[in-house]
Coordinates of C-alpha atoms and ligand atoms in Angstrom, one line a residue:
M1 CA -39.4 35.9 -2.5
S2 CA -43.0 35.6 -1.2
I3 CA -43.9 37.2 2.2
T4 CA -47.1 37.0 4.2
N5 CA -49.4 39.8 5.3
A6 CA -48.8 38.9 8.9
E7 CA -45.0 38.9 8.5
I8 CA -45.0 42.4 6.9
A9 CA -47.4 43.6 9.6
D10 CA -45.0 42.4 12.3
R11 CA -42.1 44.2 10.8
L12 CA -44.0 47.5 10.5
R13 CA -45.2 47.2 14.0
E14 CA -41.6 46.6 15.2
I15 CA -40.6 49.8 13.5
Y16 CA -43.4 51.6 15.3
Q17 CA -42.3 50.3 18.6
L18 CA -38.6 51.0 18.1
M19 CA -39.4 54.5 16.8
Q20 CA -41.2 55.3 20.0
L21 CA -38.3 54.2 22.0
A22 CA -35.9 56.1 19.9
G23 CA -37.9 59.3 20.5
E24 CA -38.8 59.8 16.9
N25 CA -41.7 61.9 15.8
R26 CA -44.9 60.4 17.2
F27 CA -46.9 60.8 14.0
R28 CA -44.3 59.2 11.9
A29 CA -44.3 56.2 14.3
I30 CA -48.0 55.9 14.3
A31 CA -48.2 55.8 10.5
F32 CA -46.3 52.5 10.8
D33 CA -48.7 51.1 13.3
R34 CA -51.7 52.1 11.2
A35 CA -50.1 50.4 8.1
A36 CA -49.5 47.3 10.1
Q37 CA -53.2 47.1 11.2
T38 CA -54.4 47.7 7.7
I39 CA -52.2 45.0 6.2
E40 CA -53.3 42.5 8.9
S41 CA -56.9 42.9 8.1
L42 CA -56.4 43.1 4.3
N43 CA -58.4 40.5 2.4
D44 CA -55.9 39.9 -0.4
D45 CA -52.4 38.8 -0.5
I46 CA -49.9 41.6 -0.1
N47 CA -47.7 40.1 -2.8
E48 CA -50.3 41.0 -5.5
Y49 CA -49.9 44.6 -4.6
I50 CA -46.1 44.4 -4.6
E51 CA -46.0 42.7 -8.0
N52 CA -48.5 45.2 -9.6
D53 CA -46.8 48.1 -7.9
T54 CA -50.2 49.2 -6.4
L55 CA -49.3 49.3 -2.7
T56 CA -50.2 53.0 -2.4
N57 CA -53.7 52.1 -3.4
I58 CA -54.2 50.7 0.0
K59 CA -55.6 53.2 2.4
G60 CA -53.0 54.5 4.8
I61 CA -49.9 53.4 2.8
G62 CA -47.9 56.2 1.4
D63 CA -44.8 56.2 -0.9
S64 CA -42.3 55.8 1.9
I65 CA -44.0 52.8 3.6
A66 CA -44.7 51.2 0.2
E67 CA -41.0 51.4 -0.5
D68 CA -40.1 49.8 2.8
I69 CA -42.5 46.9 2.1
T70 CA -41.1 46.4 -1.4
S71 CA -37.6 46.4 0.0
Y72 CA -38.5 43.8 2.5
A73 CA -40.1 41.6 -0.1
K74 CA -37.0 41.9 -2.3
T75 CA -34.2 41.8 0.2
G76 CA -35.6 40.7 3.5
T77 CA -34.5 43.9 5.2
I78 CA -35.8 47.4 5.7
E79 CA -33.2 50.1 6.1
V80 CA -35.0 52.1 8.8
L81 CA -35.7 49.0 10.8
E82 CA -32.1 47.8 10.7
S83 CA -30.7 51.1 11.9
L84 CA -33.3 51.2 14.7
R85 CA -32.5 47.7 15.8
E86 CA -28.8 48.8 16.1
Q87 CA -29.8 51.7 18.4
I88 CA -32.4 50.0 20.6
P89 CA -31.7 46.8 22.6
E90 CA -34.2 44.1 22.0
G91 CA -35.0 43.6 25.7
I92 CA -36.6 46.9 26.3
I93 CA -39.3 46.5 23.5
K94 CA -41.2 44.4 26.0
W95 CA -41.2 47.4 28.4
L96 CA -43.7 49.1 26.1
E97 CA -46.4 46.7 27.4
I98 CA -46.0 47.9 31.0
S99 CA -49.0 50.0 31.8
G100 CA -48.1 53.4 33.2
L101 CA -44.7 53.4 31.6
G102 CA -44.3 55.5 28.4
P103 CA -41.5 55.4 25.8
K104 CA -39.8 58.6 27.2
N105 CA -39.5 57.1 30.6
I106 CA -38.3 53.8 29.2
A107 CA -35.5 55.6 27.4
K108 CA -34.6 57.5 30.5
I109 CA -34.5 54.4 32.7
H110 CA -32.6 52.4 30.1
Q111 CA -30.0 55.1 29.6
Q112 CA -29.5 56.3 33.2
L113 CA -29.5 52.9 34.9
D114 CA -28.0 50.9 32.0
I115 CA -30.5 48.0 32.2
T116 CA -32.3 46.2 29.4
E117 CA -34.1 43.2 30.9
L118 CA -37.6 43.1 32.5
D119 CA -36.3 41.4 35.6
E120 CA -33.6 44.0 36.0
L121 CA -36.2 46.7 35.7
K122 CA -38.4 45.1 38.4
E123 CA -35.4 45.0 40.7
A124 CA -34.5 48.6 40.1
C125 CA -38.1 49.5 40.9
Q126 CA -37.9 47.6 44.2
D127 CA -34.5 48.9 45.4
G128 CA -35.2 52.6 44.9
R129 CA -33.1 53.2 41.7
V130 CA -36.1 54.0 39.6
A131 CA -37.7 56.1 42.3
S132 CA -34.5 58.3 42.4
L133 CA -34.9 59.3 38.7
D134 CA -36.2 62.7 37.8
G135 CA -40.0 62.6 37.2
L136 CA -40.6 59.1 38.4
G137 CA -40.7 58.7 42.2
E138 CA -41.6 55.9 44.6
K139 CA -45.3 55.7 43.5
S140 CA -44.4 55.2 39.8
A141 CA -41.8 52.7 40.7
Q142 CA -44.2 50.6 42.7
K143 CA -46.8 50.7 40.0
I144 CA -44.3 49.6 37.4
A145 CA -43.1 46.7 39.6
K146 CA -46.7 45.5 40.1
S147 CA -47.4 45.8 36.4
I148 CA -44.3 43.7 35.6
E149 CA -45.5 41.0 38.0
W150 CA -48.9 40.8 36.3
M151 CA -47.3 40.9 32.9
Q152 CA -45.0 38.0 33.8
Q153 CA -48.0 36.0 34.9
F154 CA -50.2 37.0 32.0
D155 CA -47.4 36.1 29.6
Q156 CA -48.3 32.6 30.1
R157 CA -51.5 31.0 28.9
C158 CA -53.8 29.4 31.3
R159 CA -55.7 26.1 31.3
L160 CA -59.3 25.9 30.0
D161 CA -60.7 25.3 33.5
E162 CA -58.9 28.3 34.9
A163 CA -60.3 30.5 32.0
L164 CA -63.8 29.2 32.6
D165 CA -63.6 30.0 36.3
I166 CA -63.0 33.7 35.3
A167 CA -65.3 33.9 32.3
G168 CA -68.2 32.2 34.0
P169 CA -68.9 34.9 36.7
I170 CA -68.2 37.8 34.4
Y171 CA -70.4 36.4 31.7
D172 CA -73.3 35.7 34.2
F173 CA -72.9 39.2 35.6
L174 CA -72.9 40.9 32.1
K175 CA -75.8 38.8 30.8
K176 CA -78.2 40.3 33.4
L177 CA -77.4 43.9 32.7
E178 CA -80.0 46.1 31.1
G179 CA -79.3 46.8 27.4
V180 CA -77.6 43.5 26.6
E181 CA -79.5 42.2 23.6
A182 CA -77.1 39.4 22.8
I183 CA -74.0 38.0 24.5
D184 CA -71.6 35.1 24.0
V185 CA -68.1 34.0 24.8
A186 CA -65.8 34.2 21.8
G187 CA -62.1 33.5 21.1
S188 CA -60.2 30.3 22.0
L189 CA -62.6 29.7 24.9
R190 CA -65.6 29.3 22.7
R191 CA -63.4 27.0 20.6
Y192 CA -62.5 25.0 23.7
K193 CA -58.8 25.1 23.2
E194 CA -56.8 23.3 25.9
T195 CA -55.1 26.5 26.9
I196 CA -56.3 30.1 26.7
G197 CA -54.4 33.4 26.1
D198 CA -57.2 35.8 27.1
V199 CA -60.9 35.6 27.6
D200 CA -63.0 37.3 24.9
I201 CA -66.7 38.2 25.5
L202 CA -68.9 39.8 22.9
I203 CA -72.1 41.8 23.5
G204 CA -74.7 43.1 21.1
A205 CA -76.2 46.4 22.4
K206 CA -77.7 49.7 21.1
E207 CA -75.2 52.5 20.8
E208 CA -76.8 54.5 23.7
D209 CA -76.2 51.6 26.1
I210 CA -72.6 50.9 25.3
D211 CA -71.0 53.4 27.8
Q212 CA -72.9 52.1 30.9
L213 CA -72.2 48.5 30.0
F214 CA -68.4 49.2 29.8
D215 CA -68.7 51.1 33.1
A216 CA -70.3 48.1 34.8
F217 CA -67.7 45.8 33.3
V218 CA -64.6 47.7 34.5
D219 CA -66.2 48.0 37.9
H220 CA -66.7 44.2 38.3
E221 CA -65.3 42.9 41.6
L222 CA -62.8 40.6 39.8
V223 CA -61.2 43.5 38.1
V224 CA -57.8 44.7 39.5
E225 CA -56.6 46.7 36.5
V226 CA -58.2 48.4 33.5
L227 CA -55.9 47.8 30.6
G228 CA -57.8 49.9 28.1
R229 CA -61.2 51.5 27.5
G230 CA -62.3 52.3 24.0
E231 CA -65.5 52.9 22.2
T232 CA -66.0 49.3 21.2
K233 CA -63.6 47.4 23.3
S234 CA -62.4 47.4 26.9
S235 CA -59.8 45.1 28.5
I236 CA -59.3 44.3 32.1
R237 CA -57.1 42.2 34.2
T238 CA -58.3 40.0 37.0
E239 CA -56.4 39.4 40.2
N240 CA -54.9 36.1 39.0
G241 CA -53.4 38.0 36.1
R242 CA -55.8 37.0 33.3
Q243 CA -57.0 39.4 30.7
V244 CA -60.6 39.7 29.7
D245 CA -61.6 41.6 26.5
L246 CA -65.1 42.8 26.2
R247 CA -66.3 44.0 22.8
I248 CA -69.7 45.6 22.2
V249 CA -71.2 45.8 18.7
K250 CA -74.6 46.8 17.4
P251 CA -77.2 44.1 17.7
E252 CA -77.4 43.7 13.9
Q253 CA -73.6 43.2 13.8
F254 CA -73.5 40.5 16.5
A255 CA -73.5 37.4 14.4
A256 CA -70.7 38.6 12.1
A257 CA -68.7 39.9 15.0
L258 CA -69.2 36.6 16.9
M259 CA -67.9 34.7 14.0
Y260 CA -64.9 37.0 13.6
F261 CA -63.9 37.0 17.2
T262 CA -64.5 33.3 17.7
G263 CA -61.7 32.8 15.2
S264 CA -59.5 31.0 14.8
K265 CA -57.5 33.5 12.8
E266 CA -56.6 30.6 10.4
H267 CA -60.3 29.7 10.0
N268 CA -61.2 33.3 9.4
V269 CA -58.6 33.7 6.6
V270 CA -60.2 30.9 4.7
L271 CA -63.7 32.3 5.2
R272 CA -62.7 35.7 4.0
Q273 CA -61.1 34.2 0.9
R274 CA -64.3 32.2 0.2
A275 CA -66.3 35.5 0.6
R276 CA -64.1 37.2 -2.0
E277 CA -64.5 34.4 -4.4
R278 CA -68.2 35.0 -4.2
G279 CA -68.0 38.8 -4.7
L280 CA -68.5 39.4 -1.0
S281 CA -66.5 40.9 1.8
L282 CA -66.6 39.4 5.3
N283 CA -65.4 41.3 8.4
E284 CA -66.3 41.9 12.0
Y285 CA -69.0 44.4 11.0
G286 CA -70.9 42.1 8.6
L287 CA -71.1 40.6 5.2
F288 CA -71.0 43.1 2.3
K289 CA -71.0 43.2 -1.5
L290 CA -67.7 44.1 -3.1
N291 CA -67.8 47.1 -5.5
D292 CA -66.2 47.1 -9.0
E293 CA -62.8 48.0 -7.6
G294 CA -63.0 45.0 -5.3
D295 CA -63.4 47.1 -2.1
T296 CA -66.0 46.5 0.6
N297 CA -69.2 48.3 -0.2
F298 CA -70.4 49.2 3.3
E299 CA -73.6 50.6 1.8
K300 CA -74.6 47.1 0.6
P301 CA -74.8 44.9 3.6
I302 CA -76.1 41.3 3.1
D303 CA -78.9 40.2 5.3
Y304 CA -78.1 37.6 8.0
D305 CA -79.5 36.7 11.4
S306 CA -77.1 34.1 12.6
E307 CA -73.7 32.6 12.1
S308 CA -75.5 29.8 10.2
D309 CA -76.8 32.4 7.7
I310 CA -73.4 33.7 7.1
Y311 CA -72.0 30.3 6.5
Q312 CA -74.8 29.6 4.1
H313 CA -73.8 32.7 2.1
L314 CA -70.3 31.1 1.8
D315 CA -71.9 27.8 0.7
L316 CA -71.0 26.1 3.9
N317 CA -73.1 24.4 6.6
F318 CA -72.8 25.7 10.2
I319 CA -69.4 24.7 11.6
P320 CA -69.3 24.0 15.4
P321 CA -66.9 26.4 17.2
E322 CA -64.7 23.6 18.4
L323 CA -63.8 22.7 14.9
R324 CA -62.9 26.2 13.7
E325 CA -59.1 25.6 13.5
D326 CA -58.6 25.2 9.7
H327 CA -58.0 21.5 10.2
G328 CA -60.1 20.3 7.3
E329 CA -63.5 21.4 8.7
I330 CA -64.2 23.7 5.8
T331 CA -64.1 21.1 3.1
F332 CA -66.1 18.7 5.2
Y333 CA -68.9 21.2 5.8
E334 CA -69.0 22.1 2.1
E335 CA -70.4 18.7 1.4
N336 CA -71.9 17.6 4.7
E337 CA -74.6 19.0 7.0
S338 CA -73.1 17.6 10.2
M339 CA -70.3 15.5 11.6
N340 CA -72.6 14.0 14.3
L341 CA -70.1 15.0 17.0
V342 CA -70.4 13.5 20.4
E343 CA -72.3 15.6 22.9
E344 CA -72.3 15.9 26.7
G345 CA -75.7 14.2 26.9
D346 CA -74.4 11.1 25.1
I347 CA -72.1 10.0 27.9
R348 CA -73.7 7.1 29.8
G349 CA -70.9 5.9 32.0
V350 CA -67.7 6.7 33.8
I351 CA -64.5 4.9 32.9
H352 CA -61.1 5.5 34.6
A353 CA -61.6 6.3 38.3
H354 CA -59.5 5.7 41.4
S355 CA -60.7 4.6 44.9
T356 CA -59.2 4.5 48.3
Y357 CA -57.7 1.1 47.3
S358 CA -55.0 3.2 45.6
D359 CA -54.7 7.0 45.5
G360 CA -58.4 8.0 45.3
K361 CA -60.2 9.9 48.1
F362 CA -63.4 7.9 48.2
S363 CA -64.4 4.3 48.5
I364 CA -65.7 2.3 45.6
K365 CA -69.2 2.6 46.9
E366 CA -69.0 6.4 47.4
M367 CA -67.7 6.8 43.8
A368 CA -70.5 4.6 42.5
E369 CA -73.1 6.6 44.3
A370 CA -71.6 9.8 42.9
C371 CA -72.0 8.3 39.4
I372 CA -75.6 7.3 40.1
E373 CA -76.4 10.8 41.4
R374 CA -75.1 12.2 38.1
G375 CA -77.3 9.9 36.1
Y376 CA -74.6 7.5 34.8
E377 CA -75.3 3.8 34.5
Y378 CA -71.8 2.3 35.1
L379 CA -68.4 2.9 36.7
G380 CA -65.2 1.4 35.5
I381 CA -63.0 1.4 38.5
T382 CA -59.3 1.5 37.7
D383 CA -56.9 1.8 40.6
H384 CA -53.1 1.8 40.1
S385 CA -51.2 -1.5 39.5
Q386 CA -48.5 -3.0 41.8
T387 CA -45.4 -1.2 40.4
A388 CA -47.0 2.2 41.2
A389 CA -46.0 2.0 44.8
Y390 CA -46.0 5.8 45.1
A391 CA -49.7 5.8 44.3
G392 CA -50.6 2.8 46.5
G393 CA -50.6 0.3 43.6
L394 CA -52.5 -2.9 44.2
S395 CA -50.9 -6.2 45.1
V396 CA -52.6 -9.4 43.8
D397 CA -54.2 -9.9 47.3
K398 CA -55.6 -6.5 47.3
I399 CA -57.0 -7.0 43.8
K400 CA -58.9 -10.1 44.9
E401 CA -60.3 -8.2 47.9
Q402 CA -61.5 -5.4 45.6
W403 CA -63.1 -7.9 43.2
E404 CA -65.1 -9.4 46.1
E405 CA -66.3 -5.9 47.1
V406 CA -67.3 -5.1 43.6
D407 CA -69.2 -8.4 43.2
Q408 CA -71.1 -7.6 46.4
L409 CA -72.0 -4.0 45.3
N410 CA -73.1 -5.2 41.8
E411 CA -75.4 -7.7 43.5
E412 CA -77.0 -4.8 45.5
Y413 CA -77.4 -2.6 42.4
G414 CA -78.9 -5.4 40.3
S415 CA -79.7 -4.2 36.8
D416 CA -79.8 -0.5 37.7
F417 CA -76.0 0.1 37.8
R418 CA -72.9 -1.8 37.2
I419 CA -69.3 -1.5 38.4
F420 CA -66.7 -2.9 36.0
K421 CA -63.5 -4.4 37.4
G422 CA -60.7 -2.5 35.8
I423 CA -57.1 -1.6 36.5
E424 CA -54.8 1.2 35.4
S425 CA -51.8 -0.9 34.7
D426 CA -48.4 0.7 34.4
I427 CA -46.7 0.0 31.1
L428 CA -43.3 -1.2 32.3
S429 CA -40.2 0.0 30.6
D430 CA -40.2 -3.0 28.2
G431 CA -43.8 -2.4 27.3
S432 CA -45.2 -5.3 29.3
L433 CA -48.2 -4.9 31.7
D434 CA -47.9 -5.1 35.5
Y435 CA -49.4 -8.5 36.3
E436 CA -49.3 -12.1 35.2
N437 CA -51.7 -13.0 32.4
E438 CA -54.0 -15.0 34.6
I439 CA -54.7 -11.9 36.7
L440 CA -54.9 -9.6 33.7
E441 CA -57.5 -11.8 32.0
S442 CA -59.8 -11.7 35.0
F443 CA -60.3 -8.0 34.9
D444 CA -63.3 -6.7 32.8
F445 CA -60.9 -4.3 31.2
V446 CA -57.4 -2.9 31.4
I447 CA -56.2 0.7 30.9
A448 CA -52.5 0.7 30.1
S449 CA -50.6 3.9 31.0
V450 CA -47.0 5.1 31.3
H451 CA -46.2 6.7 34.6
N452 CA -42.4 6.6 34.7
G453 CA -39.6 7.1 32.2
L454 CA -41.7 9.6 30.2
G455 CA -38.5 11.1 28.8
M456 CA -37.2 8.0 27.0
N457 CA -36.1 8.6 23.5
R458 CA -38.6 8.1 20.7
P459 CA -37.5 4.7 19.4
K460 CA -37.6 3.2 22.9
M461 CA -40.8 4.8 23.8
M462 CA -42.5 3.7 20.6
N463 CA -41.5 0.1 21.2
R464 CA -42.9 0.4 24.7
F465 CA -46.2 1.6 23.4
R466 CA -46.3 -0.8 20.4
T467 CA -45.9 -3.7 22.8
A468 CA -48.6 -2.4 25.1
I469 CA -51.1 -1.7 22.3
K470 CA -50.6 -5.2 20.8
N471 CA -51.1 -6.9 24.2
P472 CA -54.5 -8.6 24.0
F473 CA -55.4 -7.6 27.5
T474 CA -55.0 -3.9 26.9
S475 CA -58.5 -2.4 26.3
I476 CA -57.6 1.3 26.5
V477 CA -54.4 3.3 26.4
G478 CA -54.4 6.0 29.2
H479 CA -53.2 9.6 28.8
P480 CA -50.8 8.7 25.9
T481 CA -48.3 11.4 26.1
G482 CA -48.3 12.0 29.9
R483 CA -48.2 15.7 29.4
L484 CA -49.3 18.2 32.1
L485 CA -50.5 21.3 30.3
L486 CA -48.2 24.4 30.8
K487 CA -46.1 22.3 33.2
R488 CA -44.6 19.3 31.6
D489 CA -44.2 18.3 27.9
G490 CA -45.4 14.8 27.0
S491 CA -43.4 11.9 25.7
D492 CA -41.9 12.1 22.2
L493 CA -44.2 9.8 20.2
D494 CA -45.2 9.2 16.6
M495 CA -48.9 9.5 17.4
N496 CA -50.0 8.8 13.8
E497 CA -48.3 5.4 14.0
L498 CA -49.8 4.6 17.4
I499 CA -53.3 5.6 16.3
E500 CA -53.1 3.3 13.3
L501 CA -51.8 0.5 15.4
A502 CA -54.4 0.9 18.1
A503 CA -57.2 1.0 15.5
K504 CA -55.8 -2.2 13.9
H505 CA -55.7 -4.0 17.3
N506 CA -59.1 -2.8 18.5
T507 CA -57.5 -0.9 21.3
A508 CA -59.0 2.4 22.3
I509 CA -56.9 5.5 23.2
E510 CA -58.5 7.6 25.9
I511 CA -59.2 11.3 25.9
N512 CA -58.2 12.0 29.4
A513 CA -60.7 14.7 30.5
N514 CA -58.6 16.1 33.4
P515 CA -58.0 19.7 32.4
H516 CA -54.3 19.3 33.3
R517 CA -54.0 16.6 30.6
L518 CA -56.6 16.6 27.8
D519 CA -54.5 13.9 26.2
L520 CA -55.0 12.5 23.4
D521 CA -54.4 15.9 21.9
W522 CA -57.3 17.0 19.5
R523 CA -54.7 17.7 16.8
H524 CA -54.6 14.0 16.0
G525 CA -58.3 13.9 15.3
N526 CA -58.0 13.7 11.5
K527 CA -55.8 10.6 11.7
A528 CA -58.1 9.0 14.3
K529 CA -61.1 9.6 12.1
E530 CA -59.4 8.3 9.1
V531 CA -58.6 5.0 10.7
G532 CA -61.7 4.7 12.8
L533 CA -60.0 4.9 16.2
M534 CA -62.2 4.2 19.3
S535 CA -61.7 6.6 22.2
S536 CA -63.3 6.9 25.7
I537 CA -63.8 10.2 27.5
N538 CA -62.3 9.4 30.8
P539 CA -62.2 11.7 33.9
D540 CA -59.3 9.9 35.6
A541 CA -61.3 10.8 38.7
H542 CA -59.5 10.7 42.1
S543 CA -62.5 12.1 43.8
K544 CA -66.2 12.6 43.3
K545 CA -65.6 16.1 41.9
G546 CA -63.1 14.6 39.4
I547 CA -66.1 13.0 37.6
D548 CA -67.2 16.4 36.7
H549 CA -64.2 16.9 34.4
I550 CA -66.0 14.8 31.7
P551 CA -67.4 17.8 29.8
Y552 CA -63.9 19.1 29.2
G553 CA -63.1 15.8 27.5
V554 CA -66.3 16.0 25.5
H555 CA -65.3 19.3 24.0
I556 CA -61.8 18.1 23.2
A557 CA -63.4 15.0 21.6
R558 CA -65.5 17.3 19.5
K559 CA -62.4 19.2 18.5
A560 CA -60.9 15.9 17.5
K561 CA -63.9 15.1 15.4
F562 CA -65.2 12.1 17.3
E563 CA -68.7 11.0 16.6
K564 CA -70.8 9.4 19.3
E565 CA -70.2 6.0 17.8
R566 CA -66.4 6.1 18.3
I567 CA -66.7 7.0 22.0
L568 CA -66.8 3.9 24.2
N569 CA -68.6 5.5 27.2
T570 CA -71.6 6.6 25.1
K571 CA -72.5 2.9 25.0
S572 CA -75.0 1.3 27.4
K573 CA -73.6 -0.9 30.1
D574 CA -74.4 -4.1 28.2
E575 CA -72.8 -2.8 25.0
V576 CA -69.7 -1.7 26.9
A577 CA -69.5 -5.1 28.6
K578 CA -69.6 -6.7 25.1
W579 CA -67.0 -4.3 23.8
F580 CA -64.7 -5.1 26.7
A581 CA -65.1 -8.8 26.1
S582 CA -64.3 -8.5 22.4
S583 CA -61.4 -6.1 22.4
Ligands
LIG1 P1 -55.9 33.1 22.6 O1 -56.5 34.3 23.3 O2 -54.4 33.3 22.3 O3 -56.1 31.9 23.4 O4 -56.5 32.9 21.2 P2 -57.8 33.6 20.5 O5 -58.1 32.8 19.3 O6 -58.8 33.8 21.5 O7 -57.2 35.0 20.0 P3 -57.4 36.5 20.3 O8 -57.9 36.6 21.7 O9 -56.2 37.2 20.0 O10 -58.5 37.0 19.3 C1 -59.8 36.5 19.3 C2 -60.3 36.2 17.9 O11 -60.4 37.4 17.2 C3 -59.3 35.3 17.1 O12 -59.5 33.9 17.3 C4 -59.7 35.7 15.7 C5 -60.1 37.2 15.8 N1 -58.9 38.0 15.5 C6 -58.2 38.8 16.4 N2 -57.2 39.4 15.7 C7 -57.3 39.1 14.4 C8 -56.6 39.4 13.3 O13 -55.6 40.2 13.3 N3 -56.9 38.8 12.1 C9 -58.0 37.9 12.1 N4 -58.3 37.4 10.9 N5 -58.7 37.6 13.1 C10 -58.4 38.2 14.3
LIG2 CA1 -58.6 35.1 23.4
LIG3 CA1 -58.4 38.8 23.0
LIG4 ZN1 -52.6 7.5 35.1

């Protein structure tokens, strides 16, 4: 049986946690935690050590833990873990994350009040039962209840825009502090993932400045709780429950640390493997030569100034952070210098926006002016279609009225700016669009979107989309899955098939840039690239401010490997008009 390093680390960490709760010797417990950390950051496969019986060569792994690991690899169980699991109910492991509540008190509360769930504990803190226990009191009870509330909030991930709202002010504040020689955001935020667990910030500073920088960080006005303060890392929680980790490294370690803490973990694993194949060792402290025993030789650091340099040492070109997900980027950048990914500055027009004709907040003219102010050269207005009564969908009469208004505005703008006549047509349950053909063909373009019956089973939903994609009047498919991030799952679809079909029928699939959606999901990027799918980075704006969501879409498009050429709204207004006419 083959196990992974991460898996064995998880088991060892579980033993550590359960031992604390069982009141076992603290040092014995900590040994398991240390071993877990070591194995997690190990460069090689743990199975090699097991096969060669060399586990005890790993620093911090003694005979007894080596035996436990071997037993797990052979039988899938560890004796000490099994007996601990019988003693300690699963629910209370989570209690260890409550700040201000140690293992001894956890055991006391669990035994005396006979509760195991987090919610039960919160209740017991609020109704005085916890306060009545020896050595706890009302103050502790309140603190625990508050901690649980934060924990329950922080358990969830947050959207990209929410994370940026927190990271932005803290980053700006830190950047100006004396002693900061380098600073960047790392983690999933630098990779522009659609949801974020916690915010990671990295600073390069001299050793003598580290303390005062951490002081300033934990004193920031957004901080409501300090979760930890160490020599190289401090973590805080903001009032909306988000965690921010600040790490400070020496200036010369900054590039390697930035690479490491940008992740993703999966990307890092491959990089470390490549380093070893080249007789090198890559970690958060830098790039080093391996010695004859295959260990990191910290005395022999390799020179580098930037992430680019480090990639060069691994025979790779610089990989943009958005792509670092181990989704084929590494093989690509072995051979190629650049993927020519779309950039914010490439976007020339706004497609997919609503006006007061349906559920938008501003008139067409106001939306157009907002586009002009932002330097765009066209606006594709797309109000809702007639079936969408809840969103003020447009009757045929209303459409004709809107067309007249658009014609008039276009005359005023002349060659400076153009409004395209579009519609966001509902895809009805049989896949047809929401108007007769003679109306559909008079629009400059049609976005086809599903707004009801999102939970249809896959075969029915696929038929619905197949019909809509093949419809010659469909130019763009809107928010394909209909998901609302962290709120509602999207429809059950075979996206690979739909992407192939769309490419074949010259239909684009939008990347909806609204941070609640970010749909098409970037994970389908490889398929889209393979078949040459066109996309359009659409704000789905219901207000002027909504237009400013476009950058989120750009970063998601980059994650999905879209070049400028495959993004419709990087085209000029004349080119877009041509594309609409031909698709
Ligand atoms: P998140 O916070 O869940 O949205 O995702 P990340 O990617 O920001 O993850 P986080 O905050 O746990 O760690 C930041 C980066 O640090 C992560 O992307 C890679 C690196 N890192 C952290 N822990 C480990 C580890 O145990 N092994 C490796 N290889 N890298 C790690
Ligand atoms: Ca993170
Ligand atoms: Ca983190
Ligand atoms: Zn829509």
